[in-house]
Amino acid sequence: RRMNPPPMPRPPAGAGAPTGACSSGVRASPVLVSGRNLFVDGQPVFLKAVAWNPYPVGSLGADSGPPPFADYVLQDAALMQAAGINAVRVYFAISDTSVLDTLWAHG
C-alpha cells in the first residue's frame, strides 16, 4: 500500500527566502525551512529517504573501507526510483562523480 505524504502547511506569510546566483551563475531556487517543513520556490518538498550502504553479502562491511558504490549504483538507483526515493544517506563520502550522476539521473 502506497502512503501519501502528510499535508504540509504553506510558508508563513511574509517569510522571505534567499535569492541570488550560485557560483556557476545559475539562479538558485529559493529554499525556506519553516519548523519541520522544507519549501523550494514556495512549494513543499516531501523527502522519502533511504540509508544506502552497499556492501556485498558476507563482506566485513565498514571494517573493509568505503562500500563499492559503483558496483551497485545502477541496480540500486533503479530500485530507489521505483520506490519513490528522492534522498539518499550514506556513511562514506561518494567521490565518484559517475555514481552521483547515476543517482541524480534516477531522481
mmCIF file with all atom_site columns, C-alpha atoms in Angstrom:
data_model
loop_
_atom_site.group_PDB
_atom_site.id
_atom_site.type_symbol
_atom_site.label_atom_id
_atom_site.label_alt_id
_atom_site.label_comp_id
_atom_site.label_asym_id
_atom_site.label_entity_id
_atom_site.label_seq_id
_atom_site.pdbx_PDB_ins_code
_atom_site.Cartn_x
_atom_site.Cartn_y
_atom_site.Cartn_z
_atom_site.occupancy
_atom_site.B_iso_or_equiv
_atom_site.pdbx_formal_charge
_atom_site.auth_seq_id
_atom_site.auth_comp_id
_atom_site.auth_asym_id
_atom_site.auth_atom_id
_atom_site.pdbx_PDB_model_num
ATOM 1   C CA . ARG A 1 1   ? 0.000  0.000   0.000   1.00 0.00 ? 1   ARG A CA 1
ATOM 2   C CA . ARG A 1 2   ? 1.417  3.355   -1.028  1.00 0.00 ? 2   ARG A CA 1
ATOM 3   C CA . MET A 1 3   ? 1.291  6.076   1.595   1.00 0.00 ? 3   MET A CA 1
ATOM 4   C CA . ASN A 1 4   ? 0.755  9.673   0.615   1.00 0.00 ? 4   ASN A CA 1
ATOM 5   C CA . PRO A 1 5   ? 2.909  12.321  2.262   1.00 0.00 ? 5   PRO A CA 1
ATOM 6   C CA . PRO A 1 6   ? 1.245  14.206  5.095   1.00 0.00 ? 6   PRO A CA 1
ATOM 7   C CA . PRO A 1 7   ? -0.216 17.592  4.174   1.00 0.00 ? 7   PRO A CA 1
ATOM 8   C CA . MET A 1 8   ? 2.296  20.384  4.634   1.00 0.00 ? 8   MET A CA 1
ATOM 9   C CA . PRO A 1 9   ? 1.472  23.922  5.685   1.00 0.00 ? 9   PRO A CA 1
ATOM 10  C CA . ARG A 1 10  ? 2.171  26.848  3.399   1.00 0.00 ? 10  ARG A CA 1
ATOM 11  C CA . PRO A 1 11  ? 5.172  29.073  4.178   1.00 0.00 ? 11  PRO A CA 1
ATOM 12  C CA . PRO A 1 12  ? 4.447  31.737  6.779   1.00 0.00 ? 12  PRO A CA 1
ATOM 13  C CA . ALA A 1 13  ? 3.146  34.990  5.340   1.00 0.00 ? 13  ALA A CA 1
ATOM 14  C CA . GLY A 1 14  ? 5.935  37.435  4.643   1.00 0.00 ? 14  GLY A CA 1
ATOM 15  C CA . ALA A 1 15  ? 8.635  34.790  5.044   1.00 0.00 ? 15  ALA A CA 1
ATOM 16  C CA . GLY A 1 16  ? 11.450 35.667  2.756   1.00 0.00 ? 16  GLY A CA 1
ATOM 17  C CA . ALA A 1 17  ? 13.786 33.218  1.099   1.00 0.00 ? 17  ALA A CA 1
ATOM 18  C CA . PRO A 1 18  ? 17.319 33.867  -0.052  1.00 0.00 ? 18  PRO A CA 1
ATOM 19  C CA . THR A 1 19  ? 17.729 34.722  -3.697  1.00 0.00 ? 19  THR A CA 1
ATOM 20  C CA . GLY A 1 20  ? 20.729 35.175  -5.928  1.00 0.00 ? 20  GLY A CA 1
ATOM 21  C CA . ALA A 1 21  ? 23.082 33.136  -8.017  1.00 0.00 ? 21  ALA A CA 1
ATOM 22  C CA . CYS A 1 22  ? 25.387 30.277  -7.153  1.00 0.00 ? 22  CYS A CA 1
ATOM 23  C CA . SER A 1 23  ? 28.998 30.215  -8.289  1.00 0.00 ? 23  SER A CA 1
ATOM 24  C CA . SER A 1 24  ? 28.012 28.709  -11.654 1.00 0.00 ? 24  SER A CA 1
ATOM 25  C CA . GLY A 1 25  ? 25.928 31.773  -12.474 1.00 0.00 ? 25  GLY A CA 1
ATOM 26  C CA . VAL A 1 26  ? 22.671 29.804  -12.423 1.00 0.00 ? 26  VAL A CA 1
ATOM 27  C CA . ARG A 1 27  ? 19.924 31.400  -10.357 1.00 0.00 ? 27  ARG A CA 1
ATOM 28  C CA . ALA A 1 28  ? 19.394 29.415  -7.175  1.00 0.00 ? 28  ALA A CA 1
ATOM 29  C CA . SER A 1 29  ? 15.891 28.306  -6.227  1.00 0.00 ? 29  SER A CA 1
ATOM 30  C CA . PRO A 1 30  ? 14.663 29.964  -3.037  1.00 0.00 ? 30  PRO A CA 1
ATOM 31  C CA . VAL A 1 31  ? 14.710 27.492  -0.147  1.00 0.00 ? 31  VAL A CA 1
ATOM 32  C CA . LEU A 1 32  ? 12.846 28.040  3.116   1.00 0.00 ? 32  LEU A CA 1
ATOM 33  C CA . VAL A 1 33  ? 12.750 25.949  6.259   1.00 0.00 ? 33  VAL A CA 1
ATOM 34  C CA . SER A 1 34  ? 9.752  26.595  8.471   1.00 0.00 ? 34  SER A CA 1
ATOM 35  C CA . GLY A 1 35  ? 9.627  24.393  11.566  1.00 0.00 ? 35  GLY A CA 1
ATOM 36  C CA . ARG A 1 36  ? 9.986  20.832  10.253  1.00 0.00 ? 36  ARG A CA 1
ATOM 37  C CA . ASN A 1 37  ? 8.916  21.778  6.734   1.00 0.00 ? 37  ASN A CA 1
ATOM 38  C CA . LEU A 1 38  ? 11.062 22.429  3.658   1.00 0.00 ? 38  LEU A CA 1
ATOM 39  C CA . PHE A 1 39  ? 9.916  24.636  0.775   1.00 0.00 ? 39  PHE A CA 1
ATOM 40  C CA . VAL A 1 40  ? 11.597 25.191  -2.605  1.00 0.00 ? 40  VAL A CA 1
ATOM 41  C CA . ASP A 1 41  ? 10.199 28.024  -4.721  1.00 0.00 ? 41  ASP A CA 1
ATOM 42  C CA . GLY A 1 42  ? 7.314  28.218  -2.246  1.00 0.00 ? 42  GLY A CA 1
ATOM 43  C CA . GLN A 1 43  ? 6.314  24.585  -2.837  1.00 0.00 ? 43  GLN A CA 1
ATOM 44  C CA . PRO A 1 44  ? 6.522  21.973  -0.058  1.00 0.00 ? 44  PRO A CA 1
ATOM 45  C CA . VAL A 1 45  ? 9.120  19.244  -0.541  1.00 0.00 ? 45  VAL A CA 1
ATOM 46  C CA . PHE A 1 46  ? 8.498  15.760  0.853   1.00 0.00 ? 46  PHE A CA 1
ATOM 47  C CA . LEU A 1 47  ? 11.693 13.754  1.320   1.00 0.00 ? 47  LEU A CA 1
ATOM 48  C CA . LYS A 1 48  ? 11.493 9.983   1.071   1.00 0.00 ? 48  LYS A CA 1
ATOM 49  C CA . ALA A 1 49  ? 14.946 8.755   2.037   1.00 0.00 ? 49  ALA A CA 1
ATOM 50  C CA . VAL A 1 50  ? 16.974 5.596   2.365   1.00 0.00 ? 50  VAL A CA 1
ATOM 51  C CA . ALA A 1 51  ? 20.279 4.862   4.090   1.00 0.00 ? 51  ALA A CA 1
ATOM 52  C CA . TRP A 1 52  ? 22.451 3.350   1.326   1.00 0.00 ? 52  TRP A CA 1
ATOM 53  C CA . ASN A 1 53  ? 25.499 1.365   2.361   1.00 0.00 ? 53  ASN A CA 1
ATOM 54  C CA . PRO A 1 54  ? 26.042 -1.204  -0.421  1.00 0.00 ? 54  PRO A CA 1
ATOM 55  C CA . TYR A 1 55  ? 28.338 -3.984  0.751   1.00 0.00 ? 55  TYR A CA 1
ATOM 56  C CA . PRO A 1 56  ? 28.373 -7.491  -0.719  1.00 0.00 ? 56  PRO A CA 1
ATOM 57  C CA . VAL A 1 57  ? 26.791 -10.231 1.377   1.00 0.00 ? 57  VAL A CA 1
ATOM 58  C CA . GLY A 1 58  ? 29.432 -11.847 3.557   1.00 0.00 ? 58  GLY A CA 1
ATOM 59  C CA . SER A 1 59  ? 31.823 -8.891  3.473   1.00 0.00 ? 59  SER A CA 1
ATOM 60  C CA . LEU A 1 60  ? 33.294 -7.185  6.513   1.00 0.00 ? 60  LEU A CA 1
ATOM 61  C CA . GLY A 1 61  ? 31.152 -4.129  5.842   1.00 0.00 ? 61  GLY A CA 1
ATOM 62  C CA . ALA A 1 62  ? 32.501 -0.827  7.105   1.00 0.00 ? 62  ALA A CA 1
ATOM 63  C CA . ASP A 1 63  ? 35.572 -2.604  8.516   1.00 0.00 ? 63  ASP A CA 1
ATOM 64  C CA . SER A 1 64  ? 36.718 -3.164  4.925   1.00 0.00 ? 64  SER A CA 1
ATOM 65  C CA . GLY A 1 65  ? 36.591 0.552   3.997   1.00 0.00 ? 65  GLY A CA 1
ATOM 66  C CA . PRO A 1 66  ? 34.164 2.520   1.828   1.00 0.00 ? 66  PRO A CA 1
ATOM 67  C CA . PRO A 1 67  ? 31.481 0.497   0.065   1.00 0.00 ? 67  PRO A CA 1
ATOM 68  C CA . PRO A 1 68  ? 31.857 -0.264  -3.651  1.00 0.00 ? 68  PRO A CA 1
ATOM 69  C CA . PHE A 1 69  ? 29.214 2.280   -4.700  1.00 0.00 ? 69  PHE A CA 1
ATOM 70  C CA . ALA A 1 70  ? 29.986 1.936   -8.424  1.00 0.00 ? 70  ALA A CA 1
ATOM 71  C CA . ASP A 1 71  ? 29.328 -1.832  -8.327  1.00 0.00 ? 71  ASP A CA 1
ATOM 72  C CA . TYR A 1 72  ? 25.767 -1.348  -7.053  1.00 0.00 ? 72  TYR A CA 1
ATOM 73  C CA . VAL A 1 73  ? 24.576 2.058   -8.209  1.00 0.00 ? 73  VAL A CA 1
ATOM 74  C CA . LEU A 1 74  ? 22.800 1.056   -11.447 1.00 0.00 ? 74  LEU A CA 1
ATOM 75  C CA . GLN A 1 75  ? 20.689 -1.669  -9.853  1.00 0.00 ? 75  GLN A CA 1
ATOM 76  C CA . ASP A 1 76  ? 20.091 0.169   -6.579  1.00 0.00 ? 76  ASP A CA 1
ATOM 77  C CA . ALA A 1 77  ? 19.260 3.519   -8.219  1.00 0.00 ? 77  ALA A CA 1
ATOM 78  C CA . ALA A 1 78  ? 16.585 1.832   -10.332 1.00 0.00 ? 78  ALA A CA 1
ATOM 79  C CA . LEU A 1 79  ? 15.091 0.203   -7.216  1.00 0.00 ? 79  LEU A CA 1
ATOM 80  C CA . MET A 1 80  ? 15.186 3.504   -5.329  1.00 0.00 ? 80  MET A CA 1
ATOM 81  C CA . GLN A 1 81  ? 13.494 5.289   -8.227  1.00 0.00 ? 81  GLN A CA 1
ATOM 82  C CA . ALA A 1 82  ? 10.750 2.641   -8.377  1.00 0.00 ? 82  ALA A CA 1
ATOM 83  C CA . ALA A 1 83  ? 10.175 3.099   -4.631  1.00 0.00 ? 83  ALA A CA 1
ATOM 84  C CA . GLY A 1 84  ? 9.932  6.907   -4.958  1.00 0.00 ? 84  GLY A CA 1
ATOM 85  C CA . ILE A 1 85  ? 13.152 7.587   -3.027  1.00 0.00 ? 85  ILE A CA 1
ATOM 86  C CA . ASN A 1 86  ? 14.399 11.154  -3.546  1.00 0.00 ? 86  ASN A CA 1
ATOM 87  C CA . ALA A 1 87  ? 17.081 11.424  -0.843  1.00 0.00 ? 87  ALA A CA 1
ATOM 88  C CA . VAL A 1 88  ? 19.996 9.130   -0.001  1.00 0.00 ? 88  VAL A CA 1
ATOM 89  C CA . ARG A 1 89  ? 22.028 8.998   3.208   1.00 0.00 ? 89  ARG A CA 1
ATOM 90  C CA . VAL A 1 90  ? 25.479 7.431   3.004   1.00 0.00 ? 90  VAL A CA 1
ATOM 91  C CA . TYR A 1 91  ? 28.044 6.683   5.694   1.00 0.00 ? 91  TYR A CA 1
ATOM 92  C CA . PHE A 1 92  ? 31.093 7.294   3.476   1.00 0.00 ? 92  PHE A CA 1
ATOM 93  C CA . ALA A 1 93  ? 31.554 10.196  1.060   1.00 0.00 ? 93  ALA A CA 1
ATOM 94  C CA . ILE A 1 94  ? 30.822 9.407   -2.579  1.00 0.00 ? 94  ILE A CA 1
ATOM 95  C CA . SER A 1 95  ? 33.707 10.882  -4.558  1.00 0.00 ? 95  SER A CA 1
ATOM 96  C CA . ASP A 1 96  ? 32.992 9.078   -7.841  1.00 0.00 ? 96  ASP A CA 1
ATOM 97  C CA . THR A 1 97  ? 31.048 11.589  -9.937  1.00 0.00 ? 97  THR A CA 1
ATOM 98  C CA . SER A 1 98  ? 29.662 8.817   -12.170 1.00 0.00 ? 98  SER A CA 1
ATOM 99  C CA . VAL A 1 99  ? 27.917 7.361   -9.096  1.00 0.00 ? 99  VAL A CA 1
ATOM 100 C CA . LEU A 1 100 ? 26.493 10.784  -8.239  1.00 0.00 ? 100 LEU A CA 1
ATOM 101 C CA . ASP A 1 101 ? 25.404 11.313  -11.856 1.00 0.00 ? 101 ASP A CA 1
ATOM 102 C CA . THR A 1 102 ? 23.601 7.957   -11.864 1.00 0.00 ? 102 THR A CA 1
ATOM 103 C CA . LEU A 1 103 ? 21.779 8.743   -8.630  1.00 0.00 ? 103 LEU A CA 1
ATOM 104 C CA . TRP A 1 104 ? 20.825 12.187  -9.967  1.00 0.00 ? 104 TRP A CA 1
ATOM 105 C CA . ALA A 1 105 ? 19.529 10.696  -13.234 1.00 0.00 ? 105 ALA A CA 1
ATOM 106 C CA . HIS A 1 106 ? 17.231 8.421   -11.242 1.00 0.00 ? 106 HIS A CA 1
ATOM 107 C CA . GLY A 1 107 ? 15.725 11.252  -9.239  1.00 0.00 ? 107 GLY A CA 1
#
